Coordinates of C-alpha atoms (C1' of nucleotides) in Angstrom, one line a residue:
Chain A
X1 CA 157.5 91.1 204.6
X2 CA 157.0 88.1 203.1
X3 CA 160.5 86.7 202.3
X4 CA 163.0 86.2 205.1
X5 CA 165.5 88.8 205.2
X6 CA 168.8 89.6 206.8
X7 CA 169.3 93.0 208.2
X8 CA 172.7 93.2 207.7
X9 CA 172.2 92.5 203.9
X10 CA 170.5 95.8 203.4
X11 CA 172.7 98.8 203.3
X12 CA 172.3 101.5 206.0
X13 CA 170.1 104.7 206.0
X14 CA 170.9 107.8 208.0
X15 CA 167.7 109.0 209.8
X16 CA 167.2 112.5 210.8
X17 CA 164.5 114.3 212.5
X18 CA 163.9 118.2 211.3
X19 CA 161.7 120.8 212.4
X20 CA 159.3 123.2 210.8
X21 CA 158.8 125.6 213.9
X22 CA 156.3 128.5 213.3
X23 CA 155.3 131.4 215.4
X24 CA 153.6 134.4 214.5
X25 CA 155.8 137.8 215.5
X26 CA 154.7 141.2 214.7
X27 CA 151.7 139.8 212.7
X28 CA 153.5 137.9 210.4
X29 CA 154.0 134.2 210.2
X30 CA 157.7 133.2 210.9
X31 CA 159.9 130.1 210.8
X32 CA 162.8 128.9 212.8
X33 CA 166.1 128.6 210.6
X34 CA 169.8 128.0 211.1
X35 CA 172.5 129.0 208.9
X36 CA 174.5 126.1 207.9
X37 CA 178.2 126.4 209.0
X38 CA 179.5 123.6 206.8
X39 CA 179.2 121.9 203.5
X40 CA 176.8 121.1 201.7
X41 CA 174.9 124.3 201.3
X42 CA 177.6 126.1 203.7
X43 CA 175.9 129.5 204.7
X44 CA 172.6 128.8 203.5
X45 CA 169.6 128.7 205.8
X46 CA 168.1 125.5 206.7
X47 CA 165.5 123.9 209.0
X48 CA 166.8 122.9 212.3
X49 CA 167.1 119.0 212.9
X50 CA 169.6 116.2 213.6
X51 CA 170.3 112.7 213.8
X52 CA 168.0 110.1 215.5
X53 CA 169.6 108.7 218.5
X54 CA 169.7 104.9 218.9
X55 CA 167.3 104.5 221.6
X56 CA 165.1 107.5 221.1
X57 CA 161.4 107.6 220.0
X58 CA 160.7 110.0 217.1
X59 CA 158.5 112.6 218.9
X60 CA 161.3 112.5 221.7
X61 CA 163.9 113.4 219.2
X62 CA 161.6 116.1 217.9
X63 CA 161.1 117.4 221.3
X64 CA 164.6 117.4 222.1
X65 CA 165.8 119.2 218.9
X66 CA 163.2 121.8 219.5
X67 CA 164.5 122.3 223.1
X68 CA 167.8 122.6 222.0
X69 CA 167.2 125.3 219.2
X70 CA 164.4 127.3 221.4
X71 CA 164.7 126.5 225.0
X72 CA 160.9 126.7 225.0
X73 CA 159.2 125.0 227.7
X74 CA 157.7 122.1 225.7
X75 CA 154.5 122.1 227.5
X76 CA 153.4 125.2 225.6
X77 CA 154.2 124.1 222.1
X78 CA 152.3 122.1 220.0
X79 CA 154.3 119.3 218.1
X80 CA 153.1 116.9 215.6
X81 CA 154.5 114.7 212.9
X82 CA 154.3 116.4 209.4
X83 CA 155.8 113.8 206.6
X84 CA 158.9 112.1 205.9
X85 CA 161.3 112.8 203.0
X86 CA 163.6 109.9 201.4
X87 CA 164.4 110.8 197.7
X88 CA 167.7 109.5 196.9
X89 CA 170.2 112.3 196.4
X90 CA 168.3 114.8 198.7
X91 CA 171.5 114.8 200.9
X92 CA 174.6 114.6 198.5
X93 CA 176.8 112.8 201.3
X94 CA 174.5 109.7 201.8
X95 CA 171.1 108.2 201.9
X96 CA 169.2 110.2 204.5
X97 CA 165.6 109.6 205.3
X98 CA 164.2 112.7 207.2
X99 CA 161.0 112.4 209.6
X100 CA 159.7 116.2 209.6
X101 CA 157.8 117.4 212.6
X102 CA 155.7 120.5 212.9
X103 CA 155.9 122.8 215.7
X104 CA 153.5 125.8 216.5
X105 CA 154.9 128.1 219.2
X106 CA 153.9 131.1 221.1
X107 CA 156.1 134.2 220.2
X108 CA 159.0 133.8 222.9
X109 CA 159.7 137.1 224.7
X110 CA 163.4 136.3 224.8
X111 CA 165.1 133.6 222.8
X112 CA 167.0 132.0 225.5
X113 CA 170.7 132.6 225.2
X114 CA 173.3 129.7 226.2
X115 CA 171.9 127.2 223.9
X116 CA 172.1 126.2 220.2
X117 CA 169.3 129.0 219.9
X118 CA 171.9 131.4 219.3
X119 CA 172.4 130.4 215.8
X120 CA 168.9 129.9 215.3
X121 CA 166.4 132.8 214.3
X122 CA 162.6 133.4 213.4
X123 CA 162.4 134.3 209.7
X124 CA 159.1 135.6 208.1
X125 CA 158.0 132.8 205.9
X126 CA 157.8 135.1 202.9
X127 CA 161.4 135.8 203.2
X128 CA 162.3 132.1 203.9
X129 CA 160.4 131.0 200.8
X130 CA 162.2 133.8 198.8
X131 CA 165.4 132.8 199.9
X132 CA 165.9 129.2 198.6
X133 CA 166.6 126.8 201.6
X134 CA 169.3 124.2 201.8
X135 CA 168.5 120.7 200.6
X136 CA 164.7 120.1 199.9
X137 CA 163.8 122.3 203.0
X138 CA 161.6 124.6 200.8
X139 CA 159.4 121.8 200.2
X140 CA 159.3 120.7 204.0
X141 CA 158.4 124.2 204.9
X142 CA 155.7 124.6 202.0
X143 CA 154.2 121.1 203.3
X144 CA 154.4 122.3 207.0
X145 CA 152.7 125.7 206.1
X146 CA 150.0 123.9 204.3
X147 CA 149.4 121.8 207.0
X148 CA 149.2 124.7 209.5
X149 CA 146.7 126.4 207.2
X150 CA 144.6 123.4 207.1
X151 CA 144.7 122.5 210.8
X152 CA 143.4 126.1 211.9
X153 CA 140.4 125.2 210.0
X154 CA 139.1 122.6 211.8
X155 CA 141.0 122.5 215.2
X156 CA 141.5 125.2 218.0
X157 CA 145.1 124.9 217.4
X158 CA 145.5 128.8 216.6
X159 CA 145.7 129.2 220.3
X160 CA 149.0 127.5 220.3
X161 CA 150.6 130.7 218.8
X162 CA 149.1 132.7 221.6
X163 CA 150.6 133.2 225.2
X164 CA 148.8 131.8 228.0
X165 CA 146.2 134.2 228.3
X166 CA 145.1 135.9 225.1
X167 CA 142.2 138.2 223.6
X168 CA 139.9 137.3 220.8
X169 CA 141.6 140.0 218.5
X170 CA 145.1 138.5 219.3
X171 CA 143.9 135.2 218.2
X172 CA 142.1 136.7 215.2
X173 CA 145.7 138.2 214.2
X174 CA 146.9 134.7 214.2
X175 CA 144.6 133.5 211.8
X176 CA 145.2 136.4 209.2
X177 CA 149.0 135.8 209.8
X178 CA 148.7 132.3 209.1
X179 CA 146.1 132.4 206.0
X180 CA 147.3 135.8 204.7
X181 CA 143.6 137.3 204.6
X182 CA 141.9 139.7 206.9
X183 CA 138.7 138.5 208.6
X184 CA 135.8 140.4 209.9
X185 CA 136.5 141.0 213.6
X186 CA 132.9 140.8 214.4
X187 CA 132.0 137.7 212.9
X188 CA 135.2 136.2 214.0
X189 CA 134.3 137.1 217.7
X190 CA 130.9 135.6 217.3
X191 CA 132.1 132.6 215.8
X192 CA 134.9 131.8 218.3
X193 CA 133.3 132.8 221.4
X194 CA 130.4 130.4 220.4
X195 CA 132.4 127.6 219.4
X196 CA 132.2 125.0 222.3
X197 CA 135.3 124.3 224.2
X198 CA 137.6 126.4 222.1
X199 CA 137.8 129.7 224.8
X200 CA 137.7 129.5 228.4
X201 CA 137.2 133.1 230.1
X202 CA 139.8 133.9 232.6
X203 CA 137.5 136.7 234.0
X204 CA 140.5 139.2 233.4
X205 CA 140.6 141.8 230.9
X206 CA 143.5 143.9 229.1
X207 CA 143.7 147.0 227.2
X208 CA 147.3 146.3 225.8
X209 CA 145.1 146.3 222.1
X210 CA 143.9 149.9 223.1
X211 CA 140.1 150.8 223.0
X212 CA 137.7 149.1 225.0
X213 CA 139.2 146.5 227.3
X214 CA 139.2 143.1 226.0
X215 CA 138.4 139.9 227.8
X216 CA 141.2 137.4 228.2
X217 CA 140.7 133.8 227.4
X218 CA 142.7 130.6 227.8
X219 CA 142.8 127.4 225.5
X220 CA 139.7 125.2 226.0
X221 CA 139.6 121.4 226.1
X222 CA 138.3 121.2 222.6
X223 CA 140.5 119.2 219.9
X224 CA 138.5 119.7 216.9
X225 CA 136.0 122.4 215.8
X226 CA 132.4 121.9 214.5
X227 CA 131.7 123.4 212.4
X228 CA 135.1 124.5 211.2
X229 CA 136.3 128.1 211.0
X230 CA 135.4 129.0 207.5
X231 CA 138.6 130.2 205.5
X232 CA 137.4 132.9 203.1
X233 CA 137.3 131.4 199.7
X234 CA 137.7 134.5 197.8
X235 CA 134.3 133.5 196.3
X236 CA 132.0 133.9 199.2
X237 CA 128.6 134.3 197.5
X238 CA 129.0 132.4 194.1
X239 CA 125.7 133.3 192.2
Chain B
X1 CA 172.3 120.0 212.1
X2 CA 174.4 122.3 214.0
X3 CA 177.5 120.3 214.8
X4 CA 179.7 118.6 212.3
X5 CA 179.0 114.8 212.3
X6 CA 180.4 111.6 211.0
X7 CA 177.5 109.7 209.7
X8 CA 179.6 106.2 210.5
X9 CA 179.4 107.4 214.0
X10 CA 175.8 106.7 214.3
X11 CA 174.1 103.2 214.3
X12 CA 172.2 102.0 211.5
X13 CA 168.5 102.0 211.4
X14 CA 166.5 99.7 209.0
X15 CA 163.9 101.5 207.1
X16 CA 160.7 99.8 205.9
X17 CA 157.6 100.7 203.9
X18 CA 154.4 99.2 205.2
X19 CA 150.9 99.3 203.4
X20 CA 147.4 100.0 204.7
X21 CA 145.5 99.0 201.3
X22 CA 141.7 99.7 201.9
X23 CA 138.9 98.6 199.4
X24 CA 135.1 98.0 199.9
X25 CA 134.0 94.8 199.5
X26 CA 130.3 93.3 199.7
X27 CA 129.5 96.5 201.3
X28 CA 132.4 96.4 204.0
X29 CA 135.7 98.1 204.3
X30 CA 138.4 95.6 204.1
X31 CA 142.3 95.9 204.5
X32 CA 144.8 93.8 202.9
X33 CA 146.7 91.6 205.2
X34 CA 149.6 89.0 205.0
X35 CA 150.2 86.1 207.1
X36 CA 153.8 86.1 208.7
X37 CA 155.7 83.0 207.6
X38 CA 158.6 83.4 210.4
X39 CA 159.2 84.8 213.8
X40 CA 158.6 87.1 215.4
X41 CA 154.7 87.1 215.6
X42 CA 155.0 84.1 213.2
X43 CA 151.3 83.0 212.1
X44 CA 149.8 86.5 213.1
X45 CA 148.2 88.8 210.4
X46 CA 150.2 91.7 209.5
X47 CA 150.4 94.7 207.0
X48 CA 152.4 94.1 203.9
X49 CA 155.6 96.0 203.6
X50 CA 159.3 95.6 203.2
X51 CA 162.5 97.2 203.0
X52 CA 163.4 100.3 201.2
X53 CA 165.9 99.7 198.8
X54 CA 169.3 101.3 198.1
X55 CA 168.0 103.7 195.5
X56 CA 164.6 103.9 195.7
X57 CA 162.4 106.7 196.4
X58 CA 159.8 106.5 199.2
X59 CA 156.6 106.4 196.9
X60 CA 158.3 104.2 194.6
X61 CA 158.8 101.6 197.2
X62 CA 155.1 101.9 198.2
X63 CA 153.9 101.5 194.6
X64 CA 156.6 98.5 194.3
X65 CA 155.1 96.8 197.3
X66 CA 151.7 97.4 196.4
X67 CA 152.2 96.1 193.1
X68 CA 153.8 92.9 194.3
X69 CA 150.8 92.3 196.6
X70 CA 147.9 93.2 194.7
X71 CA 149.2 93.1 191.0
X72 CA 146.7 96.1 190.7
X73 CA 147.5 98.7 187.9
X74 CA 148.7 101.6 189.8
X75 CA 147.0 104.3 187.7
X76 CA 143.7 103.3 189.3
X77 CA 145.0 103.3 192.8
X78 CA 145.3 106.1 195.1
X79 CA 148.6 106.3 197.2
X80 CA 149.5 108.6 199.8
X81 CA 151.9 108.7 202.7
X82 CA 150.2 108.2 206.2
X83 CA 152.9 108.5 209.0
X84 CA 156.3 107.0 210.1
X85 CA 156.7 105.0 213.0
X86 CA 160.1 104.6 215.0
X87 CA 159.5 103.6 218.6
X88 CA 162.4 101.7 219.8
X89 CA 161.5 98.1 220.4
X90 CA 158.6 98.0 218.1
X91 CA 160.4 95.1 216.1
X92 CA 162.1 93.0 218.7
X93 CA 165.1 92.2 216.1
X94 CA 166.6 95.7 215.6
X95 CA 165.7 99.3 215.4
X96 CA 163.2 99.8 212.4
X97 CA 161.7 102.8 211.1
X98 CA 158.5 102.2 209.2
X99 CA 157.1 104.8 206.7
X100 CA 153.6 103.8 206.1
X101 CA 151.4 104.5 203.2
X102 CA 147.7 104.3 202.8
X103 CA 146.4 103.0 199.5
X104 CA 142.5 103.1 198.3
X105 CA 141.7 100.7 195.7
X106 CA 138.7 99.4 193.9
X107 CA 137.6 96.0 194.4
X108 CA 139.6 94.0 192.3
X109 CA 137.5 91.4 190.0
X110 CA 140.4 88.7 190.4
X111 CA 143.3 88.8 192.9
X112 CA 145.9 88.2 190.1
X113 CA 147.7 85.0 190.9
X114 CA 151.4 84.3 190.0
X115 CA 152.6 87.1 192.4
X116 CA 153.1 87.5 196.2
X117 CA 149.4 88.3 196.4
X118 CA 148.6 84.4 196.9
X119 CA 149.6 85.0 200.4
X120 CA 147.6 88.5 200.7
X121 CA 144.0 88.7 201.2
X122 CA 141.5 91.5 202.1
X123 CA 140.0 91.1 205.8
X124 CA 137.0 93.3 207.0
X125 CA 138.6 95.9 208.9
X126 CA 136.5 95.0 212.1
X127 CA 137.8 91.4 212.0
X128 CA 141.2 92.8 211.6
X129 CA 141.0 95.1 214.5
X130 CA 139.4 92.3 216.7
X131 CA 142.2 89.9 215.9
X132 CA 145.5 91.8 217.1
X133 CA 147.7 92.3 214.3
X134 CA 151.8 91.8 214.5
X135 CA 154.0 94.5 215.6
X136 CA 152.1 97.7 216.1
X137 CA 150.4 97.1 213.0
X138 CA 147.0 97.8 214.9
X139 CA 147.9 101.4 215.4
X140 CA 148.9 101.8 211.8
X141 CA 145.7 100.3 210.8
X142 CA 143.7 102.7 213.1
X143 CA 145.8 105.8 211.8
X144 CA 145.1 104.6 208.2
X145 CA 141.3 104.2 208.8
X146 CA 141.2 107.8 210.5
X147 CA 143.1 109.2 207.7
X148 CA 140.6 107.7 205.1
X149 CA 137.5 108.6 207.0
X150 CA 138.7 112.2 207.2
X151 CA 139.6 112.4 203.6
X152 CA 136.3 111.3 202.4
X153 CA 135.0 114.4 204.2
X154 CA 136.9 117.0 202.1
X155 CA 138.2 115.4 199.2
X156 CA 136.2 113.3 196.2
X157 CA 138.7 110.2 197.1
X158 CA 135.7 108.0 197.7
X159 CA 135.8 107.6 193.9
X160 CA 139.1 105.8 194.2
X161 CA 137.2 102.9 195.7
X162 CA 135.1 102.6 192.6
X163 CA 135.7 101.1 189.2
X164 CA 136.1 103.2 186.3
X165 CA 132.6 103.8 185.7
X166 CA 130.3 103.9 189.0
X167 CA 126.6 104.9 189.9
X168 CA 125.8 107.3 192.7
X169 CA 124.3 104.5 194.6
X170 CA 127.7 102.7 194.4
X171 CA 129.7 105.8 195.7
X172 CA 127.1 106.1 198.6
X173 CA 127.6 102.7 199.7
X174 CA 131.5 103.4 199.8
X175 CA 130.7 106.3 202.3
X176 CA 128.5 104.1 204.2
X177 CA 131.1 101.4 204.5
X178 CA 134.1 103.7 205.4
X179 CA 132.1 105.6 207.7
X180 CA 129.7 103.1 208.9
X181 CA 126.8 105.3 208.9
X182 CA 123.6 105.2 206.7
X183 CA 123.3 108.1 204.6
X184 CA 120.3 109.7 202.9
X185 CA 120.1 108.4 199.2
X186 CA 118.2 111.6 198.3
X187 CA 120.4 114.2 200.0
X188 CA 123.5 112.3 199.2
X189 CA 122.5 112.4 195.5
X190 CA 121.6 116.1 195.3
X191 CA 124.9 116.8 197.0
X192 CA 127.5 114.8 194.9
X193 CA 126.0 115.6 191.6
X194 CA 125.8 119.4 192.8
X195 CA 129.6 119.2 193.9
X196 CA 131.6 121.0 191.4
X197 CA 134.1 118.5 189.7
X198 CA 133.5 115.5 191.6
X199 CA 131.6 113.5 189.0
X200 CA 131.5 113.5 185.2
X201 CA 128.7 111.9 183.4
X202 CA 129.5 109.2 181.0
X203 CA 126.1 109.2 179.4
X204 CA 126.0 105.5 179.8
X205 CA 123.6 104.0 182.4
X206 CA 123.1 100.5 184.1
X207 CA 120.4 98.7 185.9
X208 CA 122.7 96.5 187.9
X209 CA 121.4 97.9 191.2
X210 CA 118.0 96.8 190.2
X211 CA 115.2 99.4 189.8
X212 CA 115.3 102.4 187.8
X213 CA 118.5 102.7 185.4
X214 CA 121.1 104.8 187.3
X215 CA 123.3 107.1 185.5
X216 CA 127.1 106.3 185.1
X217 CA 129.8 108.7 186.1
X218 CA 133.4 108.9 186.3
X219 CA 135.8 110.7 188.6
X220 CA 136.0 114.7 188.0
X221 CA 138.9 116.7 188.1
X222 CA 138.3 118.1 191.5
X223 CA 140.9 117.5 194.3
X224 CA 139.0 119.0 197.1
X225 CA 135.3 119.3 198.1
X226 CA 133.7 122.7 198.8
X227 CA 131.9 122.5 201.1
X228 CA 132.8 119.3 202.3
X229 CA 130.6 116.0 202.5
X230 CA 128.8 116.4 205.9
X231 CA 129.5 113.4 208.0
X232 CA 126.5 112.8 210.2
X233 CA 127.5 113.8 213.6
X234 CA 125.0 111.9 215.4
X235 CA 123.9 115.3 216.5
X236 CA 122.0 116.5 213.7
X237 CA 120.0 119.4 215.4
X238 CA 121.6 120.2 218.5
X239 CA 119.0 122.4 220.2
Chain C
dG1 C1' 134.3 165.6 223.3
dT2 C1' 137.4 162.2 219.7
dA3 C1' 139.7 158.0 218.7
dA4 C1' 140.0 153.2 218.8
dT5 C1' 138.8 148.8 219.9
dA6 C1' 135.2 145.3 222.1
dG7 C1' 131.0 143.2 221.5
dT8 C1' 126.0 142.6 220.0
dG9 C1' 122.4 142.4 216.6
dT10 C1' 120.2 141.8 212.0
dC11 C1' 119.4 140.6 207.5
dT12 C1' 120.3 137.2 203.6
dC13 C1' 121.9 133.5 201.3
dT14 C1' 123.5 128.7 201.3
dC15 C1' 123.4 124.5 202.8
dA16 C1' 122.3 120.4 205.7
dG17 C1' 118.7 117.2 206.9
dA18 C1' 114.0 115.1 206.7
dC19 C1' 110.9 113.6 203.9
dA20 C1' 107.3 113.7 199.7
dT21 C1' 106.8 112.9 194.9
dT22 C1' 107.8 111.5 190.4
dA23 C1' 110.4 108.3 186.9
dT24 C1' 112.0 104.3 184.7
dG25 C1' 113.2 100.1 184.7
dA26 C1' 112.5 94.3 185.8
dG27 C1' 109.2 90.8 187.2
Chain D
dC1 C1' 99.8 95.3 187.8
dT2 C1' 103.5 95.5 191.8
dC3 C1' 108.2 96.3 193.4
dA4 C1' 112.8 98.5 193.7
dT5 C1' 115.5 102.0 192.9
dA6 C1' 116.7 106.6 190.4
dA7 C1' 116.2 111.3 190.5
dT8 C1' 113.9 115.8 191.7
dG9 C1' 111.4 119.2 194.9
dT10 C1' 110.0 121.4 199.4
dC11 C1' 110.2 122.9 203.8
dT12 C1' 113.2 124.1 208.1
dG13 C1' 116.7 125.3 210.8
dA14 C1' 121.9 126.4 211.5
dG15 C1' 125.3 129.1 209.9
dA16 C1' 128.3 132.5 207.3
dG17 C1' 129.2 136.9 205.3
dA18 C1' 127.9 141.9 205.4
dC19 C1' 127.4 145.6 208.3
dA20 C1' 124.5 148.7 211.6
dC21 C1' 124.8 149.6 216.3
dT22 C1' 126.2 150.0 221.2
dA23 C1' 129.7 149.6 225.0
dT24 C1' 134.0 151.1 227.3
dT25 C1' 138.6 152.6 227.7
dA26 C1' 142.6 156.5 226.5
dC27 C1' 143.4 161.0 225.3

DNA sequence: GTAATAGTGTCTCTCAGACATTATGAG
DNA sequence: CTCATAATGTCTGAGAGACACTATTAC
C-alpha cells in the first residue's frame, strides 16, 4: 500500500463465505446443496453460504455456516480454505467477494432437523455438475473436487470421510468414490497399514462388510503421507 | 444464503490484494518488500499490495500491483492465488480482508525505474523472516514459501524463476535456493531431462557457468510432474 | 461344504540415491 | 597440461502394480 489512502473513498464490497461440503454416501461422492428461495437464480441449487459478520474470523464464519447447515459436531469435520472468487458481475446484485471453504465430513446418520439443514441436502457430485448450479458455484465445486482429490494423495484426509472407527475396506471405498477409480484391495491394504501414523488399531473388529471380520482403526496422528497414495494414472507401466 | 438479506444492512469491509513476489538472486531466495511510509507500522517492511478496484477482477488486481511494483512483463511471471486473510484486527484502522497472491519471477536485470518499484526491493527471505514484517505479513510470507516449496515438487514451476533460456545447473540452483538443500547434480540432470514436457532443448549452449558448455533449454508444455521431483526428506534410506 | 471378504506373500518394473566415469570447454 | 563443470552409466534398495494364496466369518 504505497500511497496514502482513505478507506471511505473506496466503494464497499460484500464479503460472503461459501462452503463445498463433501461426503461419501452409498459409495458415491456427494456435495451439500441448498435450493435458492429468491432471485437471482430462484429455484436453482447452490452451495450453502452467507455473509461474513462484522467481528468474525473467516474460519469461524465457515464453521458457523457449516453448523447451521448440517448440525454436525465440528470436531469430526475437516475444514480448510479453498479459494476466493471476486469476478465483477458474478452476483448481479452487487460486488461480492466470496471466500470458499472446503469441508470433508463423514456420512451423517441423521440430517439433524430443527436447523437450516431442512433445506439442505447431499447430492451426488455427478448430478450436481450435470444440473448447472447458481452463480459461479459450478466452478467452486470443481475447484473443491480437485482439491479433495489432490489432498487424498498426499494426506491421510480420506479418514475425514469415515466414522470414528472404520475398516480398511471402508477407507478404500472413500478413495474409490472420490477418485472414481477402483483400487486393488490387497495393495491398498498393504499400503495404508504400512503408512506410518495413518491408522491406529482399536483392537475391535466388525463383520459389517460380510466375510472375514475386519480390523477397526481410527485416524492416526500423521498429517502427510510419505510416500503418497499412488493415484492410478491409467498408465501404470509405460513401456 | 438461506435468509433474505439487505446488502446495506451489513457493514462494509475493505478488500485488498497483496503479493508475495519471489525470485532467486545470487543463489538465494528473495521476496519483494516495500517500506511503509505511514502509520500503522511506519518504517516497517511489508508485502506490496493495494485496494481492489470497483470493477477489477482479482487476478487483474494482482497483475496490476505486480506491474506497478516491478515493471516486469507479466507474460514471464507466474501468478496464482495463495490464500485470503481476514482476522478482525489484523489492520488496526478497519476491517480488511486481504486476498494474497503468489508470484514467481526470474531475476530482473534492471529494477525498472520510473515506477513504484523505486520503493520496492528484493530481500532474502531469511532476512525478511528475521525482521518482523508489518501486519500479519510474516504469516503471508510463510504461507507463500510453503506453497512455492510444495509446487516445485509436483510442477515444473521452478522454470518460472529462470530466464527464457536456462541450463540444467541454473534450474538446479533454483531448487536448492527454494528448498535450502543441496541436490546431486547428476541425479538432478537425469531426472529433469527425462521428465516428459519439462524441458525443451533450444539447440544452443553456453559456458556462463564455466567448465564444459551446457545445453540451453526453455520451459516445456508440462503443467505437472509425474513422478514428482523428490525433495530430499533428510531420511533417504530409513532402515 | 460354498460364498464372501480380510489379510499375507511374491514377483517385476520403475525410480531414487550414491557415486564412477567420460566429455568438453577455459586458462 | 590442470581445473571446472556437463552429461552418461551402474549399482542398490524402496515401493507400486499384478496377482496367487491363506484366513475367518456367514450361510
